[in-house]
mmCIF file of C-alpha atoms in Angstrom:
data_model
loop_
_atom_site.group_PDB
_atom_site.id
_atom_site.type_symbol
_atom_site.label_atom_id
_atom_site.label_comp_id
_atom_site.label_asym_id
_atom_site.label_seq_id
_atom_site.Cartn_x
_atom_site.Cartn_y
_atom_site.Cartn_z
ATOM 1 C CA MET J 7 -9.899 6.942 -27.693
ATOM 2 C CA ILE J 8 -7.611 9.620 -28.894
ATOM 3 C CA GLU J 9 -4.334 8.332 -27.365
ATOM 4 C CA SER J 10 -4.642 4.797 -28.825
ATOM 5 C CA SER J 11 -4.733 6.382 -32.201
ATOM 6 C CA LEU J 12 -1.148 7.606 -31.863
ATOM 7 C CA SER J 13 1.745 5.220 -32.025
ATOM 8 C CA ASP J 14 3.741 4.840 -28.851
ATOM 9 C CA SER J 15 6.917 4.279 -30.917
ATOM 10 C CA SER J 16 6.745 7.799 -32.163
ATOM 11 C CA ARG J 17 6.513 9.085 -28.656
ATOM 12 C CA SER J 18 9.675 10.563 -27.113
ATOM 13 C CA GLN J 19 11.081 9.738 -23.677
ATOM 14 C CA GLU J 20 10.259 13.472 -22.640
ATOM 15 C CA ILE J 21 6.495 12.970 -23.558
ATOM 16 C CA ASP J 22 6.615 9.743 -21.517
ATOM 17 C CA ARG J 23 7.994 11.450 -18.532
ATOM 18 C CA ILE J 24 5.188 14.139 -18.780
ATOM 19 C CA LEU J 25 2.635 11.334 -18.714
ATOM 20 C CA ALA J 26 4.314 9.653 -15.937
ATOM 21 C CA LEU J 27 4.165 12.812 -13.747
ATOM 22 C CA LEU J 28 0.375 13.044 -14.425
ATOM 23 C CA ASP J 29 -0.055 9.416 -13.747
ATOM 24 C CA THR J 30 1.656 9.901 -10.249
ATOM 25 C CA LEU J 31 -0.741 12.786 -9.617
ATOM 26 C CA SER J 32 -3.702 10.634 -10.603
ATOM 27 C CA ASP J 33 -2.501 7.927 -8.281
ATOM 28 C CA TRP J 34 -2.513 10.356 -5.541
ATOM 29 C CA VAL J 35 -6.178 10.813 -5.899
ATOM 30 C CA ASP J 36 -6.600 7.079 -5.171
ATOM 31 C CA GLU J 37 -4.507 7.424 -2.089
ATOM 32 C CA ILE J 38 -6.430 10.377 -0.692
ATOM 33 C CA PRO J 39 -10.061 9.487 -0.791
ATOM 34 C CA PRO J 40 -12.673 12.362 -0.231
ATOM 35 C CA LEU J 41 -13.924 13.017 3.388
ATOM 36 C CA GLN J 42 -17.354 12.301 4.413
ATOM 37 C CA THR J 43 -18.558 15.735 4.592
ATOM 38 C CA PRO J 44 -21.995 17.415 3.758
ATOM 39 C CA GLN J 45 -20.777 19.999 1.385
ATOM 40 C CA ARG J 46 -21.909 20.129 -2.090
ATOM 41 C CA PHE J 47 -18.673 21.560 -3.360
ATOM 42 C CA GLY J 48 -15.314 21.533 -2.239
ATOM 43 C CA ASN J 49 -14.209 18.248 -0.312
ATOM 44 C CA LEU J 50 -11.515 19.310 2.114
ATOM 45 C CA ALA J 51 -9.378 16.274 1.049
ATOM 46 C CA PHE J 52 -8.442 18.204 -2.116
ATOM 47 C CA ARG J 53 -6.408 20.398 0.139
ATOM 48 C CA THR J 54 -4.474 17.425 1.470
ATOM 49 C CA TRP J 55 -3.856 16.431 -2.327
ATOM 50 C CA GLY J 56 -2.693 19.992 -2.987
ATOM 51 C CA ALA J 57 -0.359 20.060 0.124
ATOM 52 C CA ARG J 58 1.148 16.752 -1.210
ATOM 53 C CA LEU J 59 1.744 18.512 -4.591
ATOM 54 C CA GLU J 60 3.404 21.453 -2.949
ATOM 55 C CA GLU J 61 5.504 19.406 -0.835
ATOM 56 C CA ARG J 62 6.786 17.018 -3.564
ATOM 57 C CA SER J 63 6.720 19.437 -6.589
ATOM 58 C CA ASP J 64 10.554 19.963 -6.497
ATOM 59 C CA GLU J 65 10.880 16.123 -6.539
ATOM 60 C CA LEU J 66 8.509 15.623 -9.296
ATOM 61 C CA LEU J 67 10.134 18.422 -11.501
ATOM 62 C CA SER J 68 13.746 16.805 -10.774
ATOM 63 C CA LYS J 69 12.534 13.624 -11.925
ATOM 64 C CA LEU J 70 10.868 15.120 -15.041
ATOM 65 C CA LEU J 71 13.660 17.463 -16.040
ATOM 66 C CA GLY J 72 16.693 15.558 -15.065
ATOM 67 C CA GLU J 73 19.974 17.193 -14.553
ATOM 68 C CA LYS J 74 20.178 18.823 -17.912
ATOM 69 C CA PHE J 75 17.095 20.971 -17.415
ATOM 70 C CA ALA J 76 17.336 21.411 -13.639
ATOM 71 C CA SER J 77 17.811 24.997 -13.656
ATOM 72 C CA ALA J 78 14.346 25.614 -15.332
ATOM 73 C CA SER J 79 12.639 24.084 -12.330
ATOM 74 C CA PRO J 80 11.879 27.351 -10.331
ATOM 75 C CA TYR J 81 10.219 28.971 -13.196
ATOM 76 C CA LEU J 82 8.246 25.914 -14.099
ATOM 77 C CA LYS J 83 7.146 25.264 -10.574
ATOM 78 C CA PRO J 84 4.616 27.986 -10.132
ATOM 79 C CA TYR J 85 2.623 26.793 -13.317
ATOM 80 C CA LEU J 86 2.459 23.349 -12.319
ATOM 81 C CA LEU J 87 1.262 24.253 -8.883
ATOM 82 C CA THR J 88 -1.649 26.322 -10.318
ATOM 83 C CA SER J 89 -2.600 23.850 -13.133
ATOM 84 C CA PHE J 90 -5.091 21.663 -11.107
ATOM 85 C CA GLY J 91 -7.343 24.264 -9.231
ATOM 86 C CA SER J 92 -7.254 26.580 -6.181
ATOM 87 C CA PHE J 93 -6.592 24.577 -3.073
ATOM 88 C CA LEU J 94 -7.949 27.390 -1.137
ATOM 89 C CA ARG J 95 -11.248 27.900 -2.821
ATOM 90 C CA MET J 96 -11.434 24.311 -3.872
ATOM 91 C CA ASP J 97 -12.394 25.215 -7.482
ATOM 92 C CA TYR J 98 -11.031 24.675 -11.074
ATOM 93 C CA GLY J 99 -11.540 26.607 -14.140
ATOM 94 C CA THR J 100 -9.922 27.852 -17.612
ATOM 95 C CA GLY J 101 -7.323 29.951 -15.572
ATOM 96 C CA HIS J 102 -5.844 26.644 -14.161
ATOM 97 C CA GLU J 103 -6.129 24.962 -17.534
ATOM 98 C CA SER J 104 -4.184 27.939 -19.119
ATOM 99 C CA SER J 105 -1.459 27.444 -16.434
ATOM 100 C CA PHE J 106 -0.927 23.968 -17.640
ATOM 101 C CA ALA J 107 -0.741 25.133 -21.162
ATOM 102 C CA ILE J 108 1.891 27.515 -20.126
ATOM 103 C CA PHE J 109 3.842 24.863 -18.303
ATOM 104 C CA LEU J 110 3.763 22.813 -21.606
ATOM 105 C CA LEU J 111 4.828 25.823 -23.672
ATOM 106 C CA CYS J 112 7.754 26.559 -21.337
ATOM 107 C CA LEU J 113 8.947 23.071 -21.617
ATOM 108 C CA THR J 114 8.939 23.561 -25.413
ATOM 109 C CA LEU J 115 10.832 26.986 -25.031
ATOM 110 C CA ILE J 116 13.714 25.445 -23.164
ATOM 111 C CA ARG J 117 13.706 22.684 -25.681
ATOM 112 C CA PHE J 118 12.953 19.836 -23.337
ATOM 113 C CA VAL J 119 10.156 19.024 -25.754
ATOM 114 C CA LYS J 120 11.273 19.696 -29.378
ATOM 115 C CA PRO J 121 8.956 21.850 -31.502
ATOM 116 C CA GLU J 122 8.478 19.135 -34.083
ATOM 117 C CA PRO J 123 5.269 17.969 -35.534
ATOM 118 C CA ASP J 124 5.180 14.478 -33.938
ATOM 119 C CA GLU J 125 6.133 15.969 -30.422
ATOM 120 C CA GLU J 126 3.477 18.755 -30.915
ATOM 121 C CA ARG J 127 0.924 16.217 -31.734
ATOM 122 C CA HIS J 128 1.512 14.146 -28.639
ATOM 123 C CA MET J 129 1.714 17.229 -26.617
ATOM 124 C CA VAL J 130 -1.964 17.689 -27.366
ATOM 125 C CA LEU J 131 -3.416 14.246 -28.136
ATOM 126 C CA SER J 132 -1.443 12.296 -25.352
ATOM 127 C CA VAL J 133 -0.385 14.824 -22.715
ATOM 128 C CA PHE J 134 -3.267 17.228 -22.804
ATOM 129 C CA VAL J 135 -5.880 14.493 -23.086
ATOM 130 C CA ARG J 136 -4.236 12.746 -20.011
ATOM 131 C CA TYR J 137 -4.261 16.153 -18.199
ATOM 132 C CA LEU J 138 -8.012 16.582 -18.955
ATOM 133 C CA GLN J 139 -8.839 13.025 -17.579
ATOM 134 C CA LEU J 140 -6.685 13.830 -14.267
ATOM 135 C CA CYS J 141 -8.626 17.092 -13.826
ATOM 136 C CA TRP J 142 -12.083 15.452 -14.456
ATOM 137 C CA LYS J 143 -10.990 13.006 -11.882
ATOM 138 C CA LEU J 144 -10.222 15.729 -9.255
ATOM 139 C CA GLN J 145 -13.505 17.437 -10.217
ATOM 140 C CA ASP J 146 -15.531 14.358 -9.568
ATOM 141 C CA VAL J 147 -13.798 12.811 -6.427
ATOM 142 C CA TYR J 148 -13.166 16.273 -4.667
ATOM 143 C CA LYS J 149 -16.519 17.943 -6.070
ATOM 144 C CA LEU J 150 -14.665 21.078 -7.204
ATOM 145 C CA GLU J 151 -16.723 24.181 -7.984
ATOM 146 C CA PRO J 152 -16.345 25.832 -11.356
ATOM 147 C CA ALA J 153 -14.006 28.851 -10.894
ATOM 148 C CA GLY J 154 -15.257 32.164 -12.558
ATOM 149 C CA SER J 155 -18.091 30.480 -14.506
ATOM 150 C CA HIS J 156 -20.036 32.682 -16.999
ATOM 151 C CA GLY J 157 -23.084 30.393 -16.414
ATOM 152 C CA VAL J 158 -25.301 29.575 -19.559
ATOM 153 C CA TRP J 159 -23.406 32.316 -21.475
ATOM 154 C CA GLY J 160 -19.949 30.498 -21.071
ATOM 155 C CA LEU J 161 -18.801 27.767 -23.282
ATOM 156 C CA ASP J 162 -18.096 25.414 -20.580
ATOM 157 C CA ASP J 163 -17.975 25.644 -16.728
ATOM 158 C CA TYR J 164 -14.351 24.212 -16.495
ATOM 159 C CA THR J 165 -12.437 24.068 -19.822
ATOM 160 C CA PHE J 166 -11.949 25.866 -23.055
ATOM 161 C CA LEU J 167 -8.775 24.573 -24.858
ATOM 162 C CA GLY J 168 -10.260 21.180 -25.477
ATOM 163 C CA TYR J 169 -12.809 22.793 -27.794
ATOM 164 C CA ILE J 170 -10.060 24.780 -29.563
ATOM 165 C CA PHE J 171 -7.882 21.600 -30.052
ATOM 166 C CA GLY J 172 -10.851 19.542 -31.153
ATOM 167 C CA SER J 173 -12.143 21.921 -33.612
ATOM 168 C CA GLY J 174 -8.678 21.991 -35.072
ATOM 169 C CA GLN J 175 -8.846 18.307 -35.408
ATOM 170 C CA LEU J 176 -12.154 18.467 -37.382
ATOM 171 C CA ARG J 177 -11.193 21.513 -39.375
ATOM 172 C CA ASP J 178 -9.995 20.030 -42.579
ATOM 173 C CA GLN J 179 -12.736 17.354 -43.158
ATOM 174 C CA THR J 180 -16.266 17.708 -44.166
ATOM 175 C CA ASP J 181 -17.625 14.138 -43.292
ATOM 176 C CA ILE J 182 -18.326 15.153 -39.573
ATOM 177 C CA THR J 183 -20.618 18.100 -39.404
ATOM 178 C CA VAL J 184 -20.746 20.686 -36.608
ATOM 179 C CA ALA J 185 -24.390 19.695 -35.981
ATOM 180 C CA SER J 186 -23.339 16.165 -35.371
ATOM 181 C CA VAL J 187 -22.570 17.017 -31.603
ATOM 182 C CA LEU J 188 -26.373 17.189 -31.071
ATOM 183 C CA ASN J 189 -26.692 13.282 -31.716
ATOM 184 C CA PRO J 190 -25.101 11.573 -28.773
ATOM 185 C CA PRO J 191 -23.473 9.198 -27.917
ATOM 186 C CA LEU J 192 -20.467 10.745 -29.763
ATOM 187 C CA PRO J 193 -17.222 8.838 -30.732
ATOM 188 C CA GLN J 194 -14.313 9.686 -28.489
ATOM 189 C CA SER J 195 -12.226 10.506 -31.615
ATOM 190 C CA ASN J 196 -11.354 14.173 -31.057
ATOM 191 C CA LEU J 197 -11.253 16.580 -28.199
ATOM 192 C CA TYR J 198 -14.391 18.449 -29.026
ATOM 193 C CA PHE J 199 -16.509 15.355 -28.910
ATOM 194 C CA MET J 200 -14.591 14.269 -25.645
ATOM 195 C CA SER J 201 -15.538 17.648 -24.027
ATOM 196 C CA ILE J 202 -19.238 17.467 -25.207
ATOM 197 C CA THR J 203 -19.445 13.988 -23.685
ATOM 198 C CA ARG J 204 -18.064 15.065 -20.502
ATOM 199 C CA ILE J 205 -20.837 17.815 -20.251
ATOM 200 C CA HIS J 206 -23.550 15.183 -20.846
ATOM 201 C CA GLN J 207 -21.951 13.267 -17.815
ATOM 202 C CA VAL J 208 -22.122 16.032 -15.291
ATOM 203 C CA LYS J 209 -25.215 18.071 -16.702
ATOM 204 C CA HIS J 210 -28.753 16.899 -17.039
ATOM 205 C CA GLY J 211 -31.746 18.361 -19.036
ATOM 206 C CA PRO J 212 -31.851 19.631 -22.658
ATOM 207 C CA PHE J 213 -28.415 20.488 -24.030
ATOM 208 C CA TYR J 214 -29.779 23.729 -25.367
ATOM 209 C CA GLU J 215 -30.701 24.890 -21.994
ATOM 210 C CA HIS J 216 -27.488 24.023 -19.853
ATOM 211 C CA SER J 217 -25.126 24.661 -22.827
ATOM 212 C CA SER J 218 -26.512 27.239 -24.879
ATOM 213 C CA GLN J 219 -23.444 28.673 -26.451
ATOM 214 C CA LEU J 220 -22.393 25.076 -27.704
ATOM 215 C CA HIS J 221 -25.875 24.499 -28.859
ATOM 216 C CA SER J 222 -25.779 27.788 -30.774
ATOM 217 C CA ILE J 223 -22.459 26.807 -32.394
ATOM 218 C CA ALA J 224 -24.104 23.446 -33.482
ATOM 219 C CA VAL J 225 -26.895 24.898 -35.103
ATOM 220 C CA GLY J 226 -25.601 28.010 -36.396
ATOM 221 C CA VAL J 227 -21.903 27.527 -37.579
ATOM 222 C CA PRO J 228 -21.569 26.032 -40.987
ATOM 223 C CA ASN J 229 -18.096 24.290 -40.690
ATOM 224 C CA TRP J 230 -15.512 23.534 -38.284
ATOM 225 C CA GLY J 231 -13.018 26.157 -39.722
ATOM 226 C CA LYS J 232 -15.507 28.950 -38.694
ATOM 227 C CA VAL J 233 -15.840 27.200 -35.371
ATOM 228 C CA HIS J 234 -12.207 26.998 -34.603
ATOM 229 C CA ASN J 235 -11.624 30.588 -35.647
ATOM 230 C CA GLY J 236 -14.535 31.688 -33.593
ATOM 231 C CA LEU J 237 -13.270 29.840 -30.447
ATOM 232 C CA PHE J 238 -10.071 31.893 -30.668
ATOM 233 C CA LYS J 239 -11.938 34.948 -30.705
ATOM 234 C CA MET J 240 -14.115 33.987 -27.862
ATOM 235 C CA GLN J 241 -11.027 32.905 -25.913
ATOM 236 C CA LYS J 242 -9.518 36.426 -26.319
ATOM 237 C CA PHE J 243 -12.651 38.190 -25.205
ATOM 238 C CA TRP J 244 -13.021 36.192 -22.131
ATOM 239 C CA ALA J 245 -9.314 36.663 -21.300
ATOM 240 C CA ARG J 246 -9.719 40.234 -21.610
ATOM 241 C CA GLY J 247 -12.800 40.209 -19.467
#
């Protein structure tokens, strides 16, 4: 796994606090089981989970930030509350993922997290990975619908940043080819492979049918540098749309 490749000794107390917050939210999923309802998407227990987050968000942020950064809490709170899906529509998509990315950016801008290489590495390979795992858990337990999915023409029904980070991890090497994603099972050594593996867990049938964009990248893009740059352009395109 990605996290195990990083040294805990290089991880700051601030990173540990963010991870502790995410672990608390994960524990809440265990404490709030899904209701026995016939809906294919959107278990109503997700609203109970969301209500708890709204009720306890000030407490969570206070524990995270401490006295020194307490004044930033009102500005961070909206991004935290919109990072895990819509409690009204009971769905999750790249907009919610972007909210969490902005939450992390704000923590860096106020210098709660220092903009240093080790910290930035942990922000992606520890914090963002833990966030993805929590969101996958929420999606599975509460059957969250994809928000604003582009269907087969989209990259992924739920996420995008994992592919950008993952292609960035692979960009400066040549041993692992872009086409290797077509040969599962994949090692969970980077975020791109983790994201592809997740797709295989939730979708069935030929990869080229249910994930045509990812398949086209695998067979048509020669190296990870071009994948990385192309994904940035694609994200800007969808953001404008």
